[in-house]
DNA sequence: CAGTGGTCTAGACCACTGA
DNA sequence: CAGTGGTCTAGACCACTGA
């Protein structure tokens, strides 16, 4: 372990144990230089990492303080479905149900945003694990942003994975909700209408251009999302 | 904007725009020192931040490369309920339904973990927004870890907020699922049994000691969780 | 085995802000 | 206005690892 890592984990351990309480002031950097016999840059590197992780607040002239804890943000793992299914030891497949290229329907703001003056690609399909439906997917793709997707078949990879490979480094917003399966989703998933399902809806942009919108519906008993939070982050 | 921030945002912008493609090699640090007329520490600070944000991979002897994008982890905001309700402009209240101190029930691994040889506090209640049920909460608290909670009333703050104030810096794991409301949850939330609900279940530790377990059940139409991902993170 | 990143030093000047 | 953190320099030695 390098020196700045040791300083960092020393302080983190004292904060997590409560020896350093929230609001309490830490020694000034000069004191830490003495204590650890190191230069200021090394202390600063350790403290910067702790500040980025949210464990401390650094304030000029005032000093460095143990932060008040917040539970507000956690890291959520949103796995790639083929990978996740493979990890469970099951065979993955994507069944394409419908696919069309069309103009946006007037009055639908989302479709207008995806296809400003051009066309969009609409896809529905079902993700299968071990031959059984895992999730129903409805997707819209901007053919302005990704013209080459018009020619893609999804034999190798489902649309989401295809996009991840072909359109790197996008920004996204995900919305998670519980919904009752409507008739279409129930039929696709082979469950009773009204069954509680997890809806994972995502909008993706590249800069100011909308790339895709997708909603995946999972039967409630088939899928959990897990998020973790703790000192290990950052 | 400082120099290392400028270097960082220059490179991040080129990656997000695709000018630097995934897998592509970046100039070596010495070249960046020349380009920006700065010292190696400054270049290194910018590149370290980009590596921590997952945009680049740095490999000794080989060089620095644009990372292959992953959508796998996103930052999820899990708001404090009183704050979230206040932000919506509604009045928040917590209605305590039941509260008991007891020994763990034999055979329940979770309860045994929370109260190794001592007792645990079991709480049920309902979070109210503008007088209407927002979420039903079931909670277990280790009185080994938080003995002073035995004496707490929840007039000022619901149990989760109370714990956040009194037990700083814990680690947690959250599990999100869709469930059908059972009879108890339906009664507490004043909805029909079987209604699709979002279940947010969290286990919290302090070091190796379990502190609390909680499940909050939200009617599907009352609550969404939102997560964001993009270059702005890190 | 040489090129690359990783760490660290001992200084310097500056910006901010609360005593 | 003085004490604190924020940034930056110009070097050094080292660890790793792939050509």
Short mmCIF file of C-alpha atoms (C1' of nucleotides) in Angstrom, two decimals:
data_model
loop_
_atom_site.label_atom_id
_atom_site.label_comp_id
_atom_site.label_asym_id
_atom_site.label_seq_id
_atom_site.Cartn_x
_atom_site.Cartn_y
_atom_site.Cartn_z
CA UNK A 1 0.00 0.00 0.00
CA UNK A 2 1.37 3.40 -0.93
CA UNK A 3 1.74 6.18 1.59
CA UNK A 4 -1.19 8.30 0.40
CA UNK A 5 -3.39 5.19 0.45
CA UNK A 6 -2.33 4.48 4.02
CA UNK A 7 -3.13 8.02 5.16
CA UNK A 8 -6.44 7.81 3.38
CA UNK A 9 -7.46 4.47 4.86
CA UNK A 10 -6.25 5.52 8.35
CA UNK A 11 -8.57 8.51 8.33
CA UNK A 12 -11.43 6.65 6.64
CA UNK A 13 -11.21 3.92 9.30
CA UNK A 14 -11.36 6.47 12.10
CA UNK A 15 -14.39 8.14 10.53
CA UNK A 16 -16.21 4.85 9.98
CA UNK A 17 -15.44 3.75 13.54
CA UNK A 18 -16.70 7.03 14.94
CA UNK A 19 -13.39 7.99 16.58
CA UNK A 20 -13.62 11.04 14.36
CA UNK A 21 -17.21 12.22 14.68
CA UNK A 22 -19.21 14.11 12.04
CA UNK A 23 -18.46 17.81 12.23
CA UNK A 24 -15.17 17.24 14.02
CA UNK A 25 -12.14 19.03 12.71
CA UNK A 26 -9.18 17.08 11.38
CA UNK A 27 -5.59 18.17 12.01
CA UNK A 28 -4.29 20.74 9.55
CA UNK A 29 -2.21 19.46 6.66
CA UNK A 30 1.04 20.66 8.25
CA UNK A 31 0.39 18.43 11.27
CA UNK A 32 -0.26 15.43 9.06
CA UNK A 33 2.98 16.12 7.20
CA UNK A 34 4.76 15.89 10.54
CA UNK A 35 2.84 12.81 11.73
CA UNK A 36 3.48 10.83 8.57
CA UNK A 37 6.85 12.39 7.77
CA UNK A 38 5.80 13.20 4.23
CA UNK A 39 5.35 16.11 1.89
CA UNK A 40 2.22 18.17 1.57
CA UNK A 41 1.31 16.80 -1.86
CA UNK A 42 1.01 13.32 -0.37
CA UNK A 43 -1.30 14.50 2.39
CA UNK A 44 -3.28 16.47 -0.14
CA UNK A 45 -3.73 13.47 -2.41
CA UNK A 46 -5.14 11.42 0.46
CA UNK A 47 -7.47 14.20 1.58
CA UNK A 48 -8.65 14.97 -1.95
CA UNK A 49 -9.70 11.35 -2.38
CA UNK A 50 -11.60 11.41 0.92
CA UNK A 51 -13.30 14.66 -0.09
CA UNK A 52 -14.27 13.18 -3.49
CA UNK A 53 -15.75 10.17 -1.67
CA UNK A 54 -17.79 12.52 0.50
CA UNK A 55 -16.24 11.57 3.83
CA UNK A 56 -14.73 14.97 4.57
CA UNK A 57 -15.34 18.61 3.74
CA UNK A 58 -12.37 20.89 3.17
CA UNK A 59 -12.91 24.59 3.71
CA UNK A 60 -10.34 27.27 3.15
CA UNK A 61 -9.19 29.16 6.18
CA UNK A 62 -11.50 27.01 8.37
CA UNK A 63 -9.88 23.58 7.97
CA UNK A 64 -10.96 20.04 7.16
CA UNK A 65 -14.00 18.47 8.83
CA UNK A 66 -15.66 15.08 8.98
CA UNK A 67 -18.73 15.33 6.72
CA UNK A 68 -22.28 14.76 7.91
CA UNK A 69 -23.29 11.42 6.46
CA UNK A 70 -25.86 11.24 3.69
CA UNK A 71 -27.48 8.15 2.35
CA UNK A 72 -28.65 9.95 -0.72
CA UNK A 73 -26.66 8.51 -3.51
CA UNK A 74 -25.74 4.92 -4.03
CA UNK A 75 -24.08 3.15 -6.88
CA UNK A 76 -26.60 1.10 -8.79
CA UNK A 77 -25.48 -1.76 -10.98
CA UNK A 78 -27.51 -1.96 -14.16
CA UNK A 79 -26.17 -5.06 -15.80
CA UNK A 80 -26.08 -5.82 -19.48
CA UNK A 81 -28.80 -8.47 -19.78
CA UNK A 82 -26.87 -11.02 -21.89
CA UNK A 83 -23.99 -10.83 -19.43
CA UNK A 84 -26.25 -11.09 -16.42
CA UNK A 85 -28.04 -14.14 -17.81
CA UNK A 86 -24.73 -15.77 -18.69
CA UNK A 87 -23.53 -15.10 -15.16
CA UNK A 88 -26.51 -17.04 -13.86
CA UNK A 89 -25.43 -19.94 -16.07
CA UNK A 90 -28.43 -19.68 -18.40
CA UNK A 91 -28.64 -19.33 -22.16
CA UNK A 92 -29.57 -15.85 -23.33
CA UNK A 93 -31.58 -15.00 -26.43
CA UNK A 94 -33.41 -11.96 -27.81
CA UNK A 95 -36.63 -12.55 -29.72
CA UNK A 96 -37.49 -9.71 -32.07
CA UNK A 97 -41.24 -9.24 -32.12
CA UNK A 98 -41.72 -6.16 -34.28
CA UNK A 99 -39.57 -3.65 -36.01
CA UNK A 100 -40.50 -0.65 -38.08
CA UNK A 101 -39.00 2.54 -39.45
CA UNK A 102 -41.37 5.46 -39.37
CA UNK A 103 -41.83 9.16 -38.85
CA UNK A 104 -42.56 10.41 -35.35
CA UNK A 105 -46.23 10.55 -34.45
CA UNK A 106 -47.41 14.15 -34.11
CA UNK A 107 -47.93 15.27 -30.54
CA UNK A 108 -45.58 12.74 -28.95
CA UNK A 109 -42.82 14.89 -27.52
CA UNK A 110 -40.44 11.98 -26.97
CA UNK A 111 -40.68 10.82 -30.57
CA UNK A 112 -40.24 14.37 -31.85
CA UNK A 113 -37.09 14.69 -29.74
CA UNK A 114 -35.67 11.45 -31.10
CA UNK A 115 -36.34 12.16 -34.77
CA UNK A 116 -36.25 15.90 -35.28
CA UNK A 117 -37.01 15.86 -38.98
CA UNK A 118 -35.97 12.33 -39.86
CA UNK A 119 -37.23 8.88 -39.05
CA UNK A 120 -37.00 6.64 -36.05
CA UNK A 121 -36.63 2.93 -35.58
CA UNK A 122 -39.20 1.26 -33.33
CA UNK A 123 -38.36 -2.16 -31.91
CA UNK A 124 -40.21 -4.52 -29.63
CA UNK A 125 -38.77 -7.76 -28.41
CA UNK A 126 -38.38 -10.15 -25.52
CA UNK A 127 -35.24 -11.05 -23.61
CA UNK A 128 -35.17 -14.78 -22.88
CA UNK A 129 -33.22 -16.62 -20.21
CA UNK A 130 -33.08 -20.39 -20.55
CA UNK A 131 -35.84 -20.09 -23.14
CA UNK A 132 -38.23 -18.30 -20.77
CA UNK A 133 -39.20 -14.61 -20.97
CA UNK A 134 -37.14 -12.42 -18.66
CA UNK A 135 -38.09 -8.96 -19.90
CA UNK A 136 -40.23 -7.30 -22.53
CA UNK A 137 -38.55 -4.40 -24.32
CA UNK A 138 -39.99 -1.47 -26.24
CA UNK A 139 -37.42 0.79 -27.85
CA UNK A 140 -37.21 3.85 -30.07
CA UNK A 141 -33.94 4.75 -31.79
CA UNK A 142 -33.06 7.96 -33.57
CA UNK A 143 -31.91 7.15 -37.10
CA UNK A 144 -30.46 10.65 -37.29
CA UNK A 145 -28.08 9.73 -34.49
CA UNK A 146 -27.48 6.09 -35.47
CA UNK A 147 -28.29 5.62 -39.18
CA UNK A 148 -26.41 2.32 -39.38
CA UNK A 149 -28.86 0.69 -36.97
CA UNK A 150 -31.46 0.55 -39.73
CA UNK A 151 -29.46 -2.31 -41.23
CA UNK A 152 -28.70 -4.19 -38.01
CA UNK A 153 -30.17 -7.57 -37.29
CA UNK A 154 -29.97 -8.56 -33.65
CA UNK A 155 -28.70 -12.07 -34.10
CA UNK A 156 -25.44 -11.40 -32.27
CA UNK A 157 -26.59 -8.91 -29.70
CA UNK A 158 -29.85 -7.35 -28.55
CA UNK A 159 -30.46 -3.68 -29.43
CA UNK A 160 -29.11 -2.32 -26.13
CA UNK A 161 -25.85 -4.20 -26.43
CA UNK A 162 -25.61 -3.29 -30.12
CA UNK A 163 -25.96 0.40 -29.22
CA UNK A 164 -23.39 0.15 -26.43
CA UNK A 165 -20.90 -1.17 -28.98
CA UNK A 166 -21.70 1.28 -31.75
CA UNK A 167 -22.46 4.49 -29.87
CA UNK A 168 -19.87 4.94 -27.17
CA UNK A 169 -19.99 7.37 -24.28
CA UNK A 170 -23.51 8.52 -23.95
CA UNK A 171 -25.36 10.06 -21.05
CA UNK A 172 -28.43 8.40 -19.65
CA UNK A 173 -31.24 8.76 -17.20
CA UNK A 174 -32.95 5.71 -15.76
CA UNK A 175 -36.35 5.63 -14.09
CA UNK A 176 -37.38 2.65 -12.02
CA UNK A 177 -40.99 1.98 -11.08
CA UNK A 178 -43.43 -0.78 -10.22
CA UNK A 179 -46.27 -1.27 -12.70
CA UNK A 180 -49.04 -3.75 -13.30
CA UNK A 181 -48.47 -5.72 -16.51
CA UNK A 182 -50.79 -4.54 -19.29
CA UNK A 183 -52.16 -7.02 -21.83
CA UNK A 184 -49.29 -6.63 -24.27
CA UNK A 185 -46.59 -7.08 -21.62
CA UNK A 186 -48.46 -9.98 -20.04
CA UNK A 187 -48.67 -11.77 -23.38
CA UNK A 188 -44.99 -11.17 -24.14
CA UNK A 189 -43.91 -12.39 -20.71
CA UNK A 190 -46.44 -15.23 -20.41
CA UNK A 191 -47.82 -13.93 -17.12
CA UNK A 192 -51.26 -12.87 -15.98
CA UNK A 193 -52.30 -9.28 -16.78
CA UNK A 194 -51.96 -7.10 -13.69
CA UNK A 195 -48.93 -8.99 -12.33
CA UNK A 196 -46.54 -6.65 -10.49
CA UNK A 197 -43.59 -5.86 -12.74
CA UNK A 198 -40.45 -3.78 -12.47
CA UNK A 199 -40.27 -1.12 -15.16
CA UNK A 200 -36.81 0.17 -16.06
CA UNK A 201 -37.08 3.10 -18.44
CA UNK A 202 -34.01 4.77 -19.87
CA UNK A 203 -33.37 7.77 -22.07
CA UNK A 204 -29.95 8.18 -23.62
CA UNK A 205 -28.29 11.20 -25.18
CA UNK A 206 -25.07 12.02 -26.94
CA UNK A 207 -24.44 15.64 -26.13
CA UNK A 208 -27.73 17.34 -27.00
CA UNK A 209 -28.92 14.60 -29.36
CA UNK A 210 -31.36 12.01 -28.10
CA UNK A 211 -30.15 8.54 -29.15
CA UNK A 212 -32.66 6.07 -27.77
CA UNK A 213 -35.53 5.53 -25.39
CA UNK A 214 -36.24 2.11 -23.96
CA UNK A 215 -38.56 0.51 -21.46
CA UNK A 216 -37.86 -2.95 -20.12
CA UNK A 217 -40.55 -4.69 -18.08
CA UNK A 218 -39.50 -7.54 -15.77
CA UNK A 219 -41.91 -9.81 -13.92
CA UNK A 220 -41.56 -8.88 -10.24
CA UNK A 221 -40.39 -12.31 -9.18
CA UNK A 222 -37.75 -12.58 -11.89
CA UNK A 223 -35.52 -9.64 -11.23
CA UNK A 224 -34.07 -7.45 -8.48
CA UNK A 225 -31.83 -4.43 -8.73
CA UNK A 226 -29.10 -4.10 -6.14
CA UNK A 227 -27.21 -1.00 -5.07
CA UNK A 228 -24.38 -0.69 -2.59
CA UNK A 229 -23.04 2.17 -0.56
CA UNK A 230 -20.16 2.41 1.80
CA UNK A 231 -16.63 3.46 2.46
CA UNK A 232 -15.42 1.25 -0.35
CA UNK A 233 -16.82 3.57 -2.98
CA UNK A 234 -14.79 6.34 -4.61
CA UNK B 1 -10.93 26.79 -14.23
CA UNK B 2 -7.59 25.44 -13.09
CA UNK B 3 -5.09 23.91 -15.45
CA UNK B 4 -5.64 20.30 -14.44
CA UNK B 5 -9.40 20.81 -14.80
CA UNK B 6 -8.90 22.21 -18.27
CA UNK B 7 -6.77 19.24 -19.33
CA UNK B 8 -9.33 16.88 -17.87
CA UNK B 9 -12.32 18.49 -19.55
CA UNK B 10 -10.44 18.78 -22.88
CA UNK B 11 -9.84 15.05 -22.94
CA UNK B 12 -13.28 14.17 -21.58
CA UNK B 13 -14.89 16.28 -24.30
CA UNK B 14 -12.90 14.56 -27.00
CA UNK B 15 -13.88 11.14 -25.64
CA UNK B 16 -17.57 12.04 -25.36
CA UNK B 17 -17.54 13.47 -28.87
CA UNK B 18 -15.88 10.36 -30.28
CA UNK B 19 -12.81 12.19 -31.59
CA UNK B 20 -10.91 9.87 -29.29
CA UNK B 21 -12.46 6.45 -29.89
CA UNK B 22 -12.66 3.61 -27.37
CA UNK B 23 -9.43 1.63 -27.34
CA UNK B 24 -7.49 4.50 -28.87
CA UNK B 25 -4.22 5.43 -27.24
CA UNK B 26 -3.72 8.86 -25.74
CA UNK B 27 -0.44 10.76 -26.02
CA UNK B 28 2.10 9.86 -23.34
CA UNK B 29 2.33 12.14 -20.34
CA UNK B 30 5.54 13.75 -21.60
CA UNK B 31 3.73 14.90 -24.76
CA UNK B 32 0.91 16.40 -22.71
CA UNK B 33 3.45 18.24 -20.56
CA UNK B 34 4.76 19.81 -23.75
CA UNK B 35 1.32 20.54 -25.20
CA UNK B 36 0.05 22.25 -22.08
CA UNK B 37 3.43 23.63 -20.94
CA UNK B 38 3.01 22.17 -17.48
CA UNK B 39 4.61 19.75 -15.09
CA UNK B 40 3.97 16.06 -14.95
CA UNK B 41 2.06 16.23 -11.64
CA UNK B 42 -0.54 18.43 -13.30
CA UNK B 43 -1.02 16.04 -16.21
CA UNK B 44 -1.15 13.17 -13.78
CA UNK B 45 -3.84 14.80 -11.67
CA UNK B 46 -6.06 15.27 -14.72
CA UNK B 47 -5.51 11.71 -15.94
CA UNK B 48 -6.06 10.20 -12.50
CA UNK B 49 -9.43 11.89 -12.28
CA UNK B 50 -10.39 10.59 -15.73
CA UNK B 51 -9.28 7.09 -14.76
CA UNK B 52 -11.29 7.27 -11.52
CA UNK B 53 -14.33 8.33 -13.56
CA UNK B 54 -13.85 5.31 -15.81
CA UNK B 55 -13.18 7.22 -19.03
CA UNK B 56 -9.61 6.02 -19.51
CA UNK B 57 -7.44 3.04 -18.61
CA UNK B 58 -3.82 3.64 -17.69
CA UNK B 59 -1.45 0.73 -18.16
CA UNK B 60 2.21 0.78 -17.29
CA UNK B 61 4.63 0.40 -20.13
CA UNK B 62 1.67 0.27 -22.56
CA UNK B 63 0.24 3.76 -22.17
CA UNK B 64 -3.14 5.39 -21.58
CA UNK B 65 -6.22 4.31 -23.54
CA UNK B 66 -9.81 5.43 -23.96
CA UNK B 67 -11.90 2.93 -21.98
CA UNK B 68 -14.62 0.78 -23.52
CA UNK B 69 -17.85 2.28 -22.28
CA UNK B 70 -19.96 0.42 -19.75
CA UNK B 71 -23.44 1.28 -18.70
CA UNK B 72 -23.14 -0.90 -15.65
CA UNK B 73 -23.09 1.45 -12.77
CA UNK B 74 -25.16 4.54 -12.31
CA UNK B 75 -25.60 6.86 -9.41
CA UNK B 76 -28.96 6.29 -7.78
CA UNK B 77 -30.50 8.95 -5.60
CA UNK B 78 -32.28 7.46 -2.61
CA UNK B 79 -33.79 10.48 -0.95
CA UNK B 80 -34.60 10.90 2.70
CA UNK B 81 -38.39 10.65 2.70
CA UNK B 82 -39.15 13.71 4.86
CA UNK B 83 -36.89 15.84 2.66
CA UNK B 84 -38.37 14.44 -0.54
CA UNK B 85 -41.92 15.08 0.61
CA UNK B 86 -41.00 18.60 1.69
CA UNK B 87 -39.42 19.21 -1.70
CA UNK B 88 -42.76 18.33 -3.29
CA UNK B 89 -44.36 20.97 -1.10
CA UNK B 90 -46.34 18.50 0.98
CA UNK B 91 -46.52 17.95 4.73
CA UNK B 92 -44.63 14.89 5.93
CA UNK B 93 -45.58 12.69 8.88
CA UNK B 94 -44.67 9.27 10.20
CA UNK B 95 -47.39 7.20 11.80
CA UNK B 96 -46.05 4.57 14.18
CA UNK B 97 -48.20 1.45 13.93
CA UNK B 98 -46.43 -1.03 16.14
CA UNK B 99 -43.26 -1.18 18.11
CA UNK B 100 -41.81 -3.97 20.19
CA UNK B 101 -38.57 -5.06 21.79
CA UNK B 102 -37.97 -8.79 21.60
CA UNK B 103 -35.48 -11.57 21.16
CA UNK B 104 -34.77 -12.79 17.64
CA UNK B 105 -37.04 -15.58 16.45
CA UNK B 106 -35.12 -18.82 16.13
CA UNK B 107 -34.39 -19.83 12.56
CA UNK B 108 -34.55 -16.34 11.10
CA UNK B 109 -31.01 -15.69 9.98
CA UNK B 110 -31.52 -11.95 9.55
CA UNK B 111 -32.83 -11.49 13.07
CA UNK B 112 -30.02 -13.59 14.50
CA UNK B 113 -27.51 -11.40 12.68
CA UNK B 114 -29.07 -8.23 14.04
CA UNK B 115 -29.29 -9.36 17.67
CA UNK B 116 -26.50 -11.82 18.29
CA UNK B 117 -27.35 -12.52 21.91
CA UNK B 118 -29.34 -9.41 22.78
CA UNK B 119 -32.66 -7.98 21.74
CA UNK B 120 -33.93 -6.20 18.71
CA UNK B 121 -36.39 -3.41 18.14
CA UNK B 122 -39.16 -4.10 15.64
CA UNK B 123 -41.02 -1.13 14.19
CA UNK B 124 -43.82 -0.81 11.68
CA UNK B 125 -45.18 2.45 10.49
CA UNK B 126 -46.44 4.44 7.57
CA UNK B 127 -44.88 7.46 5.89
CA UNK B 128 -47.53 10.04 5.06
CA UNK B 129 -47.40 12.82 2.50
CA UNK B 130 -50.12 15.44 2.76
CA UNK B 131 -51.96 13.07 5.10
CA UNK B 132 -52.02 10.21 2.59
CA UNK B 133 -49.95 7.01 2.82
CA UNK B 134 -46.77 7.16 0.76
CA UNK B 135 -44.93 4.09 2.03
CA UNK B 136 -45.33 1.29 4.52
CA UNK B 137 -42.21 0.54 6.53
CA UNK B 138 -41.14 -2.58 8.43
CA UNK B 139 -37.89 -2.25 10.33
CA UNK B 140 -35.65 -4.23 12.64
CA UNK B 141 -32.94 -2.49 14.64
CA UNK B 142 -30.12 -4.08 16.62
CA UNK B 143 -30.22 -2.81 20.20
CA UNK B 144 -26.68 -4.11 20.62
CA UNK B 145 -25.56 -1.60 17.99
CA UNK B 146 -27.96 1.24 18.90
CA UNK B 147 -29.13 0.81 22.52
CA UNK B 148 -30.34 4.40 22.78
CA UNK B 149 -32.97 3.79 20.11
CA UNK B 150 -35.05 1.84 22.64
CA UNK B 151 -35.94 5.19 24.21
CA UNK B 152 -36.58 7.14 21.02
CA UNK B 153 -39.99 8.35 20.05
CA UNK B 154 -40.31 9.31 16.43
CA UNK B 155 -42.07 12.60 16.87
CA UNK B 156 -39.26 14.64 15.34
CA UNK B 157 -38.00 12.22 12.76
CA UNK B 158 -38.92 8.78 11.39
CA UNK B 159 -36.69 5.84 12.32
CA UNK B 160 -34.51 6.05 9.21
CA UNK B 161 -33.77 9.72 9.71
CA UNK B 162 -33.21 9.14 13.44
CA UNK B 163 -30.65 6.44 12.63
CA UNK B 164 -28.90 8.61 10.07
CA UNK B 165 -28.41 11.25 12.76
CA UNK B 166 -27.35 8.90 15.54
CA UNK B 167 -25.34 6.25 13.72
CA UNK B 168 -23.07 7.96 11.27
CA UNK B 169 -21.11 6.34 8.47
CA UNK B 170 -22.57 2.99 7.86
CA UNK B 171 -22.43 0.73 4.84
CA UNK B 172 -25.61 -0.37 3.15
CA UNK B 173 -27.02 -2.61 0.47
CA UNK B 174 -30.31 -1.76 -1.20
CA UNK B 175 -32.48 -4.17 -3.15
CA UNK B 176 -35.24 -2.87 -5.39
CA UNK B 177 -38.06 -5.08 -6.63
CA UNK B 178 -41.67 -4.99 -7.77
CA UNK B 179 -44.11 -6.86 -5.55
CA UNK B 180 -47.86 -7.26 -5.27
CA UNK B 181 -49.19 -5.64 -2.10
CA UNK B 182 -50.08 -8.24 0.52
CA UNK B 183 -53.04 -7.70 2.84
CA UNK B 184 -51.02 -5.92 5.53
CA UNK B 185 -49.35 -3.53 3.09
CA UNK B 186 -52.62 -2.91 1.28
CA UNK B 187 -54.34 -1.99 4.55
CA UNK B 188 -51.51 0.30 5.60
CA UNK B 189 -51.42 2.04 2.24
CA UNK B 190 -55.18 2.09 1.64
CA UNK B 191 -54.87 0.34 -1.70
CA UNK B 192 -56.30 -2.88 -3.10
CA UNK B 193 -54.41 -6.08 -2.26
CA UNK B 194 -52.33 -7.19 -5.23
CA UNK B 195 -51.58 -3.63 -6.40
CA UNK B 196 -48.11 -3.37 -7.96
CA UNK B 197 -45.72 -1.80 -5.46
CA UNK B 198 -42.09 -0.84 -5.40
CA UNK B 199 -40.20 -2.60 -2.61
CA UNK B 200 -37.00 -0.93 -1.40
CA UNK B 201 -35.19 -3.18 1.05
CA UNK B 202 -32.01 -2.08 2.78
CA UNK B 203 -29.55 -3.71 5.12
CA UNK B 204 -27.09 -1.51 6.96
CA UNK B 205 -23.87 -2.38 8.76
CA UNK B 206 -21.28 -0.64 10.79
CA UNK B 207 -18.10 -2.54 10.17
CA UNK B 208 -19.09 -6.15 10.83
CA UNK B 209 -22.10 -5.29 12.97
CA UNK B 210 -25.56 -5.29 11.43
CA UNK B 211 -27.39 -2.13 12.46
CA UNK B 212 -30.78 -2.26 10.79
CA UNK B 213 -32.90 -3.92 8.16
CA UNK B 214 -35.80 -2.11 6.57
CA UNK B 215 -38.34 -2.67 3.84
CA UNK B 216 -40.34 0.23 2.46
CA UNK B 217 -43.26 -0.51 0.16
CA UNK B 218 -44.49 2.24 -2.16
CA UNK B 219 -47.62 2.08 -4.28
CA UNK B 220 -46.44 1.81 -7.88
CA UNK B 221 -48.11 5.01 -8.96
CA UNK B 222 -46.76 7.06 -6.05
CA UNK B 223 -43.04 6.78 -6.43
CA UNK B 224 -40.26 6.48 -8.99
CA UNK B 225 -36.54 6.14 -8.49
CA UNK B 226 -34.29 8.02 -10.84
CA UNK B 227 -30.64 7.39 -11.63
CA UNK B 228 -28.33 9.36 -13.87
CA UNK B 229 -25.16 8.53 -15.68
CA UNK B 230 -22.85 10.61 -17.76
CA UNK B 231 -19.62 12.47 -18.10
CA UNK B 232 -20.60 14.74 -15.26
CA UNK B 233 -20.08 12.01 -12.67
CA UNK B 234 -16.79 11.58 -10.78
"C1'" DC C 1 15.16 -4.08 -20.89
"C1'" DA C 2 13.38 0.14 -22.01
"C1'" DG C 3 9.32 2.84 -21.97
"C1'" DT C 4 5.49 3.90 -19.49
"C1'" DG C 5 2.83 5.25 -15.58
"C1'" DG C 6 2.92 5.70 -10.03
"C1'" DT C 7 4.59 7.93 -6.29
"C1'" DC C 8 6.92 11.20 -3.73
"C1'" DT C 9 9.68 15.48 -2.43
"C1'" DA C 10 10.56 20.27 -1.03
"C1'" DG C 11 9.55 23.95 -2.20
"C1'" DA C 12 6.46 28.25 -4.14
"C1'" DC C 13 2.64 31.42 -4.87
"C1'" DC C 14 -2.11 32.07 -4.61
"C1'" DA C 15 -7.28 32.29 -3.23
"C1'" DC C 16 -10.32 32.23 -0.09
"C1'" DT C 17 -12.63 33.32 4.15
"C1'" DG C 18 -13.57 33.49 9.00
"C1'" DA C 19 -11.44 34.99 13.50
"C1'" DC D 1 -5.29 39.88 7.66
"C1'" DA D 2 -3.51 35.65 8.82
"C1'" DG D 3 -4.32 30.84 8.53
"C1'" DT D 4 -5.98 27.42 5.79
"C1'" DG D 5 -6.49 24.70 1.72
"C1'" DG D 6 -5.61 24.66 -3.80
"C1'" DT D 7 -2.54 24.49 -7.28
"C1'" DC D 8 1.65 24.04 -9.51
"C1'" DT D 9 6.75 23.18 -10.42
"C1'" DA D 10 10.97 20.58 -11.57
"C1'" DG D 11 12.84 17.28 -10.34
"C1'" DA D 12 13.70 12.00 -8.50
"C1'" DC D 13 13.34 7.02 -8.01
"C1'" DC D 14 10.62 3.15 -8.66
"C1'" DA D 15 7.38 -0.72 -10.45
"C1'" DC D 16 5.52 -2.77 -13.84
"C1'" DT D 17 5.11 -5.04 -18.21
"C1'" DG D 18 5.00 -5.67 -23.13
"C1'" DA D 19 7.93 -4.97 -27.38
#
